[in-house]
Coordinates of C-alpha atoms in Angstrom, one line a residue:
Chain A
X1 CA 144.0 108.4 86.0
X2 CA 142.6 107.8 82.6
X3 CA 139.2 106.7 81.4
X4 CA 138.3 103.8 79.1
X5 CA 135.8 103.8 76.4
X6 CA 133.0 102.9 78.8
X7 CA 134.0 105.5 81.4
X8 CA 135.7 102.9 83.6
X9 CA 138.6 104.3 85.3
X10 CA 141.9 102.5 85.1
X11 CA 144.5 102.9 87.8
X12 CA 147.6 104.3 86.1
X13 CA 149.9 103.1 88.8
X14 CA 149.2 99.4 88.0
X15 CA 151.1 97.9 85.2
X16 CA 148.7 95.1 84.2
X17 CA 145.1 95.0 83.2
X18 CA 142.9 92.0 83.2
X19 CA 140.6 91.3 80.2
X20 CA 137.5 90.4 82.0
X21 CA 136.2 88.7 78.8
X22 CA 138.9 86.3 78.4
X23 CA 140.2 86.2 81.9
X24 CA 143.8 86.7 80.5
X25 CA 146.1 89.0 82.1
X26 CA 147.2 91.7 79.7
X27 CA 150.8 92.4 80.7
X28 CA 152.4 95.7 79.8
X29 CA 156.0 96.3 79.6
X30 CA 155.9 100.0 80.3
X31 CA 154.3 101.6 83.2
X32 CA 151.8 103.3 81.0
X33 CA 148.2 102.7 81.7
X34 CA 146.7 100.2 79.4
X35 CA 143.0 100.6 78.9
X36 CA 141.1 97.5 78.5
X37 CA 139.5 97.6 75.1
X38 CA 137.5 94.5 75.6
X39 CA 135.0 95.6 78.2
X40 CA 131.9 93.6 79.0
X41 CA 129.1 94.1 76.5
X42 CA 126.8 97.0 77.3
X43 CA 123.4 96.0 78.8
X44 CA 120.2 97.2 77.2
X45 CA 118.3 98.0 80.3
X46 CA 114.9 98.5 78.5
X47 CA 115.4 95.3 76.7
X48 CA 116.2 93.3 79.8
X49 CA 113.1 94.6 81.6
X50 CA 110.8 93.9 78.7
X51 CA 112.3 90.4 78.5
X52 CA 111.6 89.9 82.2
X53 CA 108.0 91.2 81.7
X54 CA 107.5 88.7 78.9
X55 CA 109.0 85.8 80.7
X56 CA 106.8 86.5 83.7
X57 CA 103.7 86.0 81.6
X58 CA 104.6 82.3 81.3
X59 CA 101.9 80.2 82.9
X60 CA 103.2 77.1 84.9
X61 CA 100.3 75.1 86.2
X62 CA 99.3 71.8 87.7
X63 CA 101.9 68.9 87.1
X64 CA 104.5 71.3 85.8
X65 CA 104.0 73.6 88.7
X66 CA 104.5 70.8 91.2
X67 CA 107.7 69.8 89.5
X68 CA 108.9 73.3 89.4
X69 CA 108.1 73.8 93.2
X70 CA 110.0 70.7 94.0
X71 CA 113.0 71.7 92.0
X72 CA 112.9 75.2 93.5
X73 CA 112.8 73.5 97.0
X74 CA 115.9 71.4 96.2
X75 CA 117.8 74.6 95.2
X76 CA 117.2 76.6 98.3
X77 CA 120.1 77.7 100.5
X78 CA 118.2 78.0 103.8
X79 CA 119.7 81.0 105.4
X80 CA 120.1 82.6 108.7
X81 CA 122.5 85.5 109.0
X82 CA 121.4 87.5 111.9
X83 CA 123.5 89.1 114.7
X84 CA 121.1 87.2 117.1
X85 CA 121.8 83.8 115.6
X86 CA 122.5 81.1 118.3
X87 CA 123.4 77.5 118.2
X88 CA 119.8 76.7 119.1
X89 CA 118.4 78.6 116.2
X90 CA 120.9 77.0 113.7
X91 CA 120.0 73.5 115.1
X92 CA 116.3 74.3 114.6
X93 CA 117.0 75.5 111.0
X94 CA 119.0 72.4 110.3
X95 CA 116.1 70.2 111.5
X96 CA 113.8 72.1 109.3
X97 CA 116.2 71.6 106.3
X98 CA 116.2 67.9 107.1
X99 CA 112.5 67.6 107.5
X100 CA 111.0 70.4 105.4
X101 CA 107.4 69.0 105.8
X102 CA 107.2 65.3 106.8
X103 CA 103.4 65.3 106.4
X104 CA 103.9 65.5 102.6
X105 CA 106.1 62.5 101.6
X106 CA 108.4 62.5 98.6
X107 CA 109.8 66.1 99.0
X108 CA 113.5 66.8 98.2
X109 CA 115.7 68.4 101.0
X110 CA 117.1 71.8 100.5
X111 CA 120.5 72.2 98.9
X112 CA 122.3 73.8 101.7
X113 CA 122.1 75.8 104.9
X114 CA 123.9 79.1 104.9
X115 CA 125.3 80.5 108.2
X116 CA 128.0 82.6 109.7
X117 CA 131.4 80.7 110.1
X118 CA 131.0 80.4 114.0
X119 CA 127.9 78.3 113.4
X120 CA 129.3 76.0 110.7
X121 CA 130.4 73.3 113.2
X122 CA 127.0 73.4 114.7
X123 CA 125.3 72.9 111.4
X124 CA 127.8 70.2 110.4
X125 CA 127.0 68.2 113.5
X126 CA 123.3 68.4 112.8
X127 CA 123.3 67.6 109.1
X128 CA 126.0 64.9 109.1
X129 CA 125.8 62.8 105.9
X130 CA 122.4 64.0 104.8
X131 CA 123.8 65.5 101.6
X132 CA 122.7 69.0 102.7
X133 CA 125.8 71.3 102.4
X134 CA 126.9 73.9 104.9
X135 CA 127.7 77.2 103.3
X136 CA 129.5 79.9 105.3
X137 CA 129.6 83.6 104.6
X138 CA 133.2 84.9 104.9
X139 CA 135.6 87.6 104.0
X140 CA 134.0 90.3 106.1
X141 CA 130.4 89.6 105.2
X142 CA 128.4 91.7 104.5
X143 CA 130.2 94.9 103.8
X144 CA 133.7 93.5 102.8
X145 CA 135.2 96.5 104.6
X146 CA 138.1 94.8 106.3
X147 CA 141.8 94.6 105.4
X148 CA 143.0 91.8 103.2
X149 CA 144.6 89.7 105.9
X150 CA 141.4 89.8 108.1
X151 CA 139.4 88.4 105.1
X152 CA 141.9 85.6 104.5
X153 CA 141.8 84.7 108.2
X154 CA 137.9 84.8 108.1
X155 CA 138.0 82.6 105.0
X156 CA 140.5 80.0 106.5
X157 CA 138.4 79.9 109.6
X158 CA 135.3 79.0 107.7
X159 CA 137.0 76.3 105.8
X160 CA 138.7 74.8 108.8
X161 CA 135.4 74.6 110.6
X162 CA 134.2 72.4 107.8
X163 CA 132.2 74.6 105.4
X164 CA 131.4 72.9 102.1
X165 CA 130.8 76.2 100.3
X166 CA 131.8 79.6 101.1
X167 CA 129.9 82.8 100.0
X168 CA 132.3 85.7 99.8
X169 CA 131.6 89.3 99.2
X170 CA 133.5 91.5 96.7
X171 CA 135.1 94.7 97.8
X172 CA 132.5 97.0 96.5
X173 CA 134.4 100.1 97.7
X174 CA 137.4 99.0 95.6
X175 CA 135.2 98.1 92.7
X176 CA 133.4 101.4 92.6
X177 CA 136.7 103.2 92.8
X178 CA 137.7 101.4 89.7
X179 CA 140.3 99.1 91.2
X180 CA 139.2 96.1 89.2
X181 CA 142.5 94.4 89.5
X182 CA 142.3 94.5 93.3
X183 CA 138.9 92.9 93.2
X184 CA 140.0 90.3 90.6
X185 CA 143.1 89.4 92.5
X186 CA 141.2 89.0 95.7
X187 CA 138.6 86.6 94.2
X188 CA 141.4 84.7 92.5
X189 CA 143.3 84.4 95.9
X190 CA 140.2 83.4 97.8
X191 CA 139.6 80.8 95.2
X192 CA 143.0 79.3 95.5
X193 CA 142.6 79.1 99.3
X194 CA 139.3 77.4 98.9
X195 CA 140.6 74.5 96.7
X196 CA 137.6 72.1 96.3
X197 CA 135.3 74.2 98.6
X198 CA 132.8 75.8 96.4
X199 CA 133.3 79.6 96.1
X200 CA 130.2 81.9 95.6
X201 CA 131.1 85.5 94.8
X202 CA 128.5 88.0 96.2
X203 CA 128.5 91.0 94.0
X204 CA 126.0 93.0 96.1
X205 CA 124.1 94.3 93.0
X206 CA 122.2 96.8 95.1
X207 CA 125.4 98.7 95.6
X208 CA 126.7 98.5 92.1
X209 CA 124.0 100.8 90.8
X210 CA 123.8 99.9 87.1
X211 CA 123.2 96.7 85.0
X212 CA 126.4 97.6 83.0
X213 CA 128.3 97.3 86.3
X214 CA 126.5 94.1 87.3
X215 CA 127.5 92.6 84.0
X216 CA 131.1 93.8 84.3
X217 CA 131.4 92.5 87.9
X218 CA 130.0 89.2 86.9
X219 CA 132.4 88.8 84.0
X220 CA 135.2 89.7 86.4
X221 CA 134.1 87.3 89.1
X222 CA 133.7 84.4 86.6
X223 CA 137.1 85.1 85.0
X224 CA 138.7 85.2 88.5
X225 CA 137.4 81.7 89.3
X226 CA 134.2 82.1 91.2
X227 CA 132.2 78.9 91.1
X228 CA 128.9 80.8 91.6
X229 CA 128.1 84.4 91.2
X230 CA 125.5 85.6 93.8
X231 CA 123.5 88.8 93.6
X232 CA 123.3 90.0 97.2
X233 CA 124.0 89.6 100.9
X234 CA 120.4 90.2 101.8
X235 CA 121.5 93.1 103.9
X236 CA 121.2 95.9 101.2
X237 CA 118.1 96.9 99.3
X238 CA 117.3 96.3 96.5
X239 CA 118.6 92.7 96.9
X240 CA 117.9 90.1 94.1
X241 CA 115.8 91.4 91.3
X242 CA 114.9 89.6 88.1
X243 CA 116.6 92.1 85.7
X244 CA 119.8 91.7 87.7
X245 CA 119.4 87.9 87.6
X246 CA 118.9 87.9 83.9
X247 CA 122.1 90.0 83.3
X248 CA 124.1 87.7 85.5
X249 CA 122.8 84.6 83.9
X250 CA 123.7 86.0 80.5
X251 CA 127.3 86.5 81.9
X252 CA 127.3 82.9 82.9
X253 CA 126.0 81.9 79.5
X254 CA 128.6 83.9 77.6
X255 CA 131.3 82.5 79.9
X256 CA 130.3 79.0 79.1
X257 CA 130.2 79.7 75.4
X258 CA 133.7 81.1 75.6
X259 CA 135.3 78.5 77.9
X260 CA 133.1 75.6 78.0
X261 CA 132.9 75.8 81.7
X262 CA 129.7 75.6 83.6
X263 CA 129.4 78.1 86.4
X264 CA 126.5 78.8 88.8
X265 CA 124.3 81.5 89.8
X266 CA 122.4 82.4 93.0
X267 CA 119.9 85.2 93.6
X268 CA 119.5 85.9 97.2
X269 CA 117.4 88.3 99.2
X270 CA 113.8 89.2 98.7
X271 CA 112.6 86.0 97.1
X272 CA 109.8 85.2 99.3
X273 CA 107.0 83.5 97.3
X274 CA 106.8 80.3 95.3
X275 CA 105.5 82.3 92.4
X276 CA 108.7 84.4 92.3
X277 CA 110.8 81.2 92.6
X278 CA 109.0 79.7 89.5
X279 CA 109.5 82.9 87.5
X280 CA 113.3 82.7 88.3
X281 CA 113.3 79.1 87.1
X282 CA 111.8 80.2 83.8
X283 CA 114.4 82.9 83.5
X284 CA 117.2 80.3 84.0
X285 CA 115.6 77.8 81.5
X286 CA 115.3 80.5 78.9
X287 CA 118.8 81.9 79.3
X288 CA 120.9 78.9 80.1
X289 CA 118.7 75.9 79.3
X290 CA 117.7 72.9 81.3
X291 CA 121.3 71.9 82.1
X292 CA 121.2 74.7 84.7
X293 CA 118.0 73.6 86.4
X294 CA 120.0 71.8 89.1
X295 CA 121.1 72.7 92.6
X296 CA 124.7 72.3 91.4
X297 CA 124.3 75.3 89.2
X298 CA 121.4 77.4 90.5
X299 CA 120.4 78.3 94.1
X300 CA 118.0 80.5 95.9
X301 CA 119.3 82.2 99.0
X302 CA 116.2 82.6 101.2
X303 CA 115.0 82.4 104.7
X304 CA 111.2 82.3 104.2
X305 CA 110.8 80.9 100.7
X306 CA 110.7 77.3 101.9
X307 CA 107.4 77.5 103.6
X308 CA 105.7 79.4 100.8
X309 CA 106.8 76.6 98.4
X310 CA 105.5 74.0 100.8
X311 CA 102.2 75.8 101.3
X312 CA 101.8 75.8 97.4
X313 CA 102.8 72.1 97.2
X314 CA 100.2 71.1 99.9
X315 CA 97.6 73.3 98.2
X316 CA 98.2 71.5 94.9
X317 CA 97.8 68.1 96.7
X318 CA 94.7 69.1 98.8
X319 CA 93.1 71.8 96.7
X320 CA 92.8 74.0 99.8
X321 CA 94.8 77.3 100.4
X322 CA 97.2 76.8 103.3
X323 CA 98.1 78.7 106.5
X324 CA 101.6 79.2 107.8
X325 CA 100.1 78.0 111.2
X326 CA 100.5 74.5 110.0
X327 CA 104.1 74.6 108.8
X328 CA 107.1 74.5 111.1
X329 CA 109.3 77.6 111.1
X330 CA 112.9 77.5 110.1
X331 CA 114.2 79.3 113.1
Chain B
X1 CA 77.1 123.2 72.9
X2 CA 78.1 119.6 73.1
X3 CA 76.3 117.1 75.2
X4 CA 78.3 115.9 78.1
X5 CA 78.8 112.1 78.4
X6 CA 78.4 111.3 82.2
X7 CA 81.5 109.4 83.7
X8 CA 80.3 106.1 85.0
X9 CA 81.9 104.4 88.1
X10 CA 83.7 101.2 87.6
X11 CA 82.7 98.8 90.3
X12 CA 85.9 96.9 91.3
X13 CA 87.0 94.9 94.3
X14 CA 88.6 96.3 97.5
X15 CA 91.6 94.4 98.6
X16 CA 94.4 95.7 100.9
X17 CA 93.3 99.3 100.6
X18 CA 93.2 99.2 96.8
X19 CA 90.6 98.9 94.1
X20 CA 91.8 96.1 91.8
X21 CA 89.8 94.5 89.1
X22 CA 89.5 90.8 89.5
X23 CA 92.8 89.0 88.6
X24 CA 90.6 86.8 86.4
X25 CA 89.4 89.8 84.4
X26 CA 85.8 88.6 84.7
X27 CA 82.8 90.7 85.3
X28 CA 79.1 90.1 85.6
X29 CA 76.1 92.3 84.5
X30 CA 74.2 94.1 87.1
X31 CA 70.7 95.2 85.8
X32 CA 68.2 97.2 87.8
X33 CA 64.6 96.1 88.4
X34 CA 63.5 97.2 85.0
X35 CA 66.2 95.3 83.3
X36 CA 68.4 98.2 82.4
X37 CA 72.1 97.6 82.4
X38 CA 73.7 99.6 85.4
X39 CA 77.2 98.2 85.7
X40 CA 79.7 95.5 84.9
X41 CA 80.7 94.3 88.3
X42 CA 84.0 92.5 89.0
X43 CA 83.5 88.8 89.4
X44 CA 86.1 87.9 92.0
X45 CA 87.8 84.6 91.8
X46 CA 89.3 82.3 94.3
X47 CA 92.7 83.8 93.8
X48 CA 91.3 87.2 94.6
X49 CA 90.0 85.7 97.8
X50 CA 93.4 84.2 98.5
X51 CA 95.2 87.6 97.9
X52 CA 92.6 89.1 100.3
X53 CA 93.4 86.6 102.9
X54 CA 97.1 87.4 102.7
X55 CA 96.7 91.1 103.3
X56 CA 94.0 90.5 105.9
X57 CA 96.3 88.2 107.8
X58 CA 99.2 90.7 107.7
X59 CA 96.9 93.5 108.8
X60 CA 95.3 91.6 111.7
X61 CA 98.0 91.9 114.4
X62 CA 98.4 95.7 114.3
X63 CA 94.6 96.2 114.0
X64 CA 94.0 94.1 117.1
X65 CA 97.0 95.9 118.8
X66 CA 95.3 99.4 118.4
X67 CA 93.6 100.6 121.5
X68 CA 89.9 99.8 121.7
X69 CA 89.2 103.5 122.0
X70 CA 91.0 104.1 118.7
X71 CA 89.1 101.3 117.0
X72 CA 86.0 102.9 118.2
X73 CA 86.9 106.3 116.8
X74 CA 87.6 104.7 113.4
X75 CA 84.1 103.1 113.4
X76 CA 82.6 106.4 114.3
X77 CA 84.5 107.9 111.4
X78 CA 82.9 105.4 109.0
X79 CA 79.5 106.5 110.3
X80 CA 80.4 110.2 109.6
X81 CA 81.6 109.3 106.1
X82 CA 78.4 107.4 105.2
X83 CA 76.4 110.4 106.5
X84 CA 78.3 112.6 104.1
X85 CA 77.4 110.3 101.2
X86 CA 73.7 109.8 102.1
X87 CA 72.3 110.8 98.8
X88 CA 74.7 108.5 96.8
X89 CA 73.8 105.6 99.0
X90 CA 70.1 106.3 98.7
X91 CA 70.2 106.7 95.0
X92 CA 72.2 103.5 94.7
X93 CA 69.9 101.5 96.8
X94 CA 67.0 102.7 94.6
X95 CA 68.9 101.4 91.6
X96 CA 69.0 98.1 93.3
X97 CA 65.2 98.0 93.8
X98 CA 64.5 99.8 97.1
X99 CA 61.8 102.5 97.4
X100 CA 62.9 105.9 98.5
X101 CA 61.6 105.5 101.9
X102 CA 63.1 102.1 102.4
X103 CA 66.5 103.4 101.0
X104 CA 66.4 106.4 103.4
X105 CA 65.6 104.1 106.3
X106 CA 68.4 101.7 105.4
X107 CA 71.0 104.4 105.2
X108 CA 69.9 105.8 108.5
X109 CA 70.0 102.4 110.2
X110 CA 73.5 101.8 108.6
X111 CA 74.9 104.9 110.3
X112 CA 73.3 104.2 113.6
X113 CA 74.7 100.7 113.4
X114 CA 78.2 102.0 112.9
X115 CA 77.9 104.4 115.8
X116 CA 76.4 101.7 117.9
X117 CA 79.4 99.4 117.5
X118 CA 81.9 102.4 117.8
X119 CA 80.4 102.8 121.2
X120 CA 80.8 99.2 122.2
X121 CA 84.5 99.1 121.2
X122 CA 85.9 99.7 124.6
X123 CA 83.0 98.2 126.7
X124 CA 82.2 94.7 125.5
X125 CA 85.5 93.4 127.0
X126 CA 84.2 94.5 130.5
X127 CA 80.8 92.8 129.8
X128 CA 82.3 89.5 128.7
X129 CA 85.3 89.2 130.9
X130 CA 85.1 87.3 134.1
X131 CA 87.1 86.6 137.2
X132 CA 86.8 83.0 137.8
X133 CA 86.5 81.5 141.3
X134 CA 89.2 78.7 141.5
X135 CA 90.1 76.3 144.3
X136 CA 93.9 76.9 144.2
X137 CA 96.2 79.9 144.9
X138 CA 95.6 81.5 141.5
X139 CA 94.0 84.6 140.2
X140 CA 92.1 83.3 137.2
X141 CA 90.4 85.6 134.7
X142 CA 89.0 85.3 131.2
X143 CA 88.9 88.0 128.5
X144 CA 87.7 87.9 124.9
X145 CA 90.3 88.2 122.1
X146 CA 89.8 88.5 118.4
X147 CA 89.8 85.2 116.6
X148 CA 91.8 86.5 113.7
X149 CA 90.8 86.6 110.0
X150 CA 87.1 86.3 109.4
X151 CA 85.3 85.6 106.1
X152 CA 81.9 87.1 105.9
X153 CA 79.2 85.9 103.4
X154 CA 77.1 89.0 103.5
X155 CA 73.2 88.8 103.2
X156 CA 71.8 88.6 99.7
X157 CA 68.8 90.9 100.2
X158 CA 70.1 93.8 102.1
X159 CA 72.9 95.6 100.1
X160 CA 74.2 98.0 102.6
X161 CA 72.6 97.5 106.0
X162 CA 72.9 93.8 105.9
X163 CA 76.7 94.1 105.2
X164 CA 77.3 96.6 107.8
X165 CA 75.3 94.7 110.4
X166 CA 77.6 91.8 110.2
X167 CA 80.8 93.7 109.3
X168 CA 80.9 96.2 112.2
X169 CA 80.9 93.7 115.1
X170 CA 83.6 91.7 113.4
X171 CA 86.1 94.5 113.0
X172 CA 85.2 96.3 116.2
X173 CA 86.6 93.3 118.1
X174 CA 90.0 93.5 116.4
X175 CA 89.4 90.9 113.6
X176 CA 90.2 91.6 109.9
X177 CA 87.5 90.6 107.4
X178 CA 87.1 89.5 103.8
X179 CA 83.4 90.1 103.0
X180 CA 81.7 88.6 99.9
X181 CA 79.0 91.1 98.9
X182 CA 75.6 90.2 97.8
X183 CA 75.6 88.9 94.3
X184 CA 72.0 90.1 93.7
X185 CA 72.8 93.7 95.0
X186 CA 76.5 94.2 94.9
X187 CA 76.8 98.0 94.3
X188 CA 76.4 99.4 97.8
X189 CA 79.1 97.2 99.2
X190 CA 81.7 98.6 96.8
X191 CA 80.6 102.2 97.4
X192 CA 80.9 101.4 101.2
X193 CA 84.5 100.3 100.6
X194 CA 85.2 103.9 99.3
X195 CA 84.0 105.0 102.6
X196 CA 86.3 102.5 104.3
X197 CA 89.2 103.8 102.3
X198 CA 88.7 107.3 103.4
X199 CA 88.0 106.6 107.2
X200 CA 91.4 105.8 108.7
X201 CA 90.6 102.0 108.5
X202 CA 94.1 100.5 107.9
X203 CA 94.6 98.8 104.5
X204 CA 93.8 95.1 104.7
X205 CA 91.4 95.4 107.8
X206 CA 88.3 95.3 105.5
X207 CA 88.4 93.7 102.2
X208 CA 85.3 93.5 100.0
X209 CA 84.9 91.1 97.1
X210 CA 82.0 90.9 94.6
X211 CA 81.3 87.6 92.8
X212 CA 79.2 84.5 92.7
X213 CA 78.5 83.0 96.2
X214 CA 78.0 79.6 94.5
X215 CA 81.5 79.7 93.0
X216 CA 83.4 81.1 96.0
X217 CA 81.7 79.5 99.0
X218 CA 83.6 76.3 99.1
X219 CA 87.0 78.0 98.7
X220 CA 86.2 80.6 101.4
X221 CA 85.1 77.8 103.9
X222 CA 88.1 75.6 103.1
X223 CA 90.9 78.3 103.3
X224 CA 93.3 77.2 106.1
X225 CA 94.3 80.7 107.0
X226 CA 90.8 81.8 107.8
X227 CA 89.8 81.5 111.5
X228 CA 86.0 81.9 111.2
X229 CA 83.3 82.1 108.6
X230 CA 80.2 84.1 109.1
X231 CA 77.3 83.1 106.8
X232 CA 74.3 85.3 106.5
X233 CA 71.6 83.3 104.9
X234 CA 69.4 80.2 105.2
X235 CA 70.4 78.1 102.3
X236 CA 70.9 74.5 103.7
X237 CA 73.2 73.4 100.9
X238 CA 75.4 76.3 101.5
X239 CA 75.6 75.6 105.2
X240 CA 76.4 72.0 104.6
X241 CA 79.4 73.1 102.3
X242 CA 80.6 75.4 105.0
X243 CA 80.4 73.0 107.8
X244 CA 82.2 70.3 105.9
X245 CA 85.0 72.6 104.6
X246 CA 85.3 74.5 107.8
X247 CA 86.2 71.2 109.6
X248 CA 89.6 71.1 107.7
X249 CA 91.1 73.6 110.2
X250 CA 88.3 73.6 112.7
X251 CA 87.5 77.2 111.9
X252 CA 84.4 78.7 113.5
X253 CA 81.3 78.5 111.3
X254 CA 78.8 81.0 112.4
X255 CA 75.4 80.9 110.9
X256 CA 73.0 83.8 111.3
X257 CA 70.0 84.6 109.3
X258 CA 69.4 88.0 110.9
X259 CA 71.5 90.3 113.0
X260 CA 70.5 93.2 115.0
X261 CA 72.5 95.6 117.2
X262 CA 73.9 93.6 120.1
X263 CA 77.2 93.1 121.9
X264 CA 76.7 89.4 121.5
X265 CA 77.3 89.9 117.8
X266 CA 80.8 91.0 118.7
X267 CA 81.2 88.0 120.9
X268 CA 80.5 85.6 118.1
X269 CA 84.0 86.2 116.5
X270 CA 85.9 86.4 119.9
X271 CA 87.9 83.7 121.6
X272 CA 88.0 83.5 125.4
X273 CA 91.4 83.5 126.8
X274 CA 91.8 82.4 130.4
X275 CA 94.9 83.3 132.4
X276 CA 95.9 81.6 135.7
X277 CA 98.1 83.9 137.7
X278 CA 99.8 82.4 140.8
X279 CA 99.1 84.4 144.1
X280 CA 100.2 84.1 147.6
X281 CA 103.5 82.4 146.9

């Protein structure tokens, strides 16, 4: 076991290393460890937090606020990932996704519903050709603590049930042990199984600990072929935070500058209010530009955000603060 | 020896168990009867009110779920705490224009009112519940239940007693409240919120705003997540505003120019729930 410049451990029994910056495999003839001298850039935590604080002072009001809220609504992955999920609950959530608030015409529908693989078929039947995607969590969600074959089976099952998108979890255990190759190979293999099915890679940033690791894991997931990188499962605290989101968006930006490819990003967990959602949109716009302000490249994973956005939209149109009593629940 | 500069109190809002300034950053001057400047009082905005409604809503269920006896104990505790701050309340009432004798009487009555409603906490239900004679095999009974989140427009002329007269019956019945203090005499309400903060009243159950009644009234009456508005005053225009705005979500609009100790004051912010229970089957 040796240590790289940033303290990353490299497994000496493996002959190859992956440059997470270029995505190329660095092959090594000998069995000597080959430290990766091109690690992800260091993250300036103080700088990130100050930038977030500054971006949060942006004031988005009136017409722009309405536009931002509608955009945020169209980016939501309406989510239910409970042990108690039933077909009835998923149907109800799909109905909500189709009819977010019929009393206010002209609203976009949400981007997708996000469910466990066993509920994909139910959701597909409800949503039909509405344009709302069905995303399934797979690969031993939420912990990722299963053997490789089980994860593959889980993934194949989700795809065979008809999922349009798959949210996978990385093996944080392996990642934190320093087995980056394993994590990379896993993501790359899952992506090859997915084919055209969109693959979102959940980093579970709450378990990674530092922004440096978030950045490194983001680079790794993007290099391995993840279509989206996603902050959290929603089962671990802290879930999505704005500093983490900024760091991940910067990884997406740098990846785009290097390769020309546009990859997406999805903060999930703990985004409950319309105000937070608008702050996230500001961060996206300032980091990646308006090209990323589309559901194809940015999503919110949330279970209760939808109604708060709707309450704000109705408030903007009526001038009166709203009550959740008058909005249908998602499940 | 240096002359000590006295430390003045900043009069802030009371929302969710905390003492924030207005999010708007605004204040208004409070001057005593002789025109001397006493304090810069926070001028609450409609957003402050909205924030208060959010915390009041989240606190309501657990407050209503406490045992009636426990709510009574907490109200009693409020009385005890006012007793301990008698001198402060009396001095503050004098600053707001009361004579010493009037101020003393007002503080006494305030404490007595809190103790009065503390006593009613587990008794009004018995007074207002009924068993209803019905012509079918059912046991039908009606009980009062809290209406939910109540907005209180406190009286203008009575800074402390006026507020407590209206506030105590609302909270003893399991409601949470957002009170808009008198804008003519705002000081006692904020000092009273310090009493609330130290009396085991859970955060969010009582929220006190200072600000201009004329500015906030329409927003308060229109808010869809408020279940009742209690208006203490006789201004016809204000009443009209409240009635038209309250119709949006059919919230209760309760107008009352004067309030004295009475269990019927509790009933004003209660809903009657009737249960039909099948029997003899």
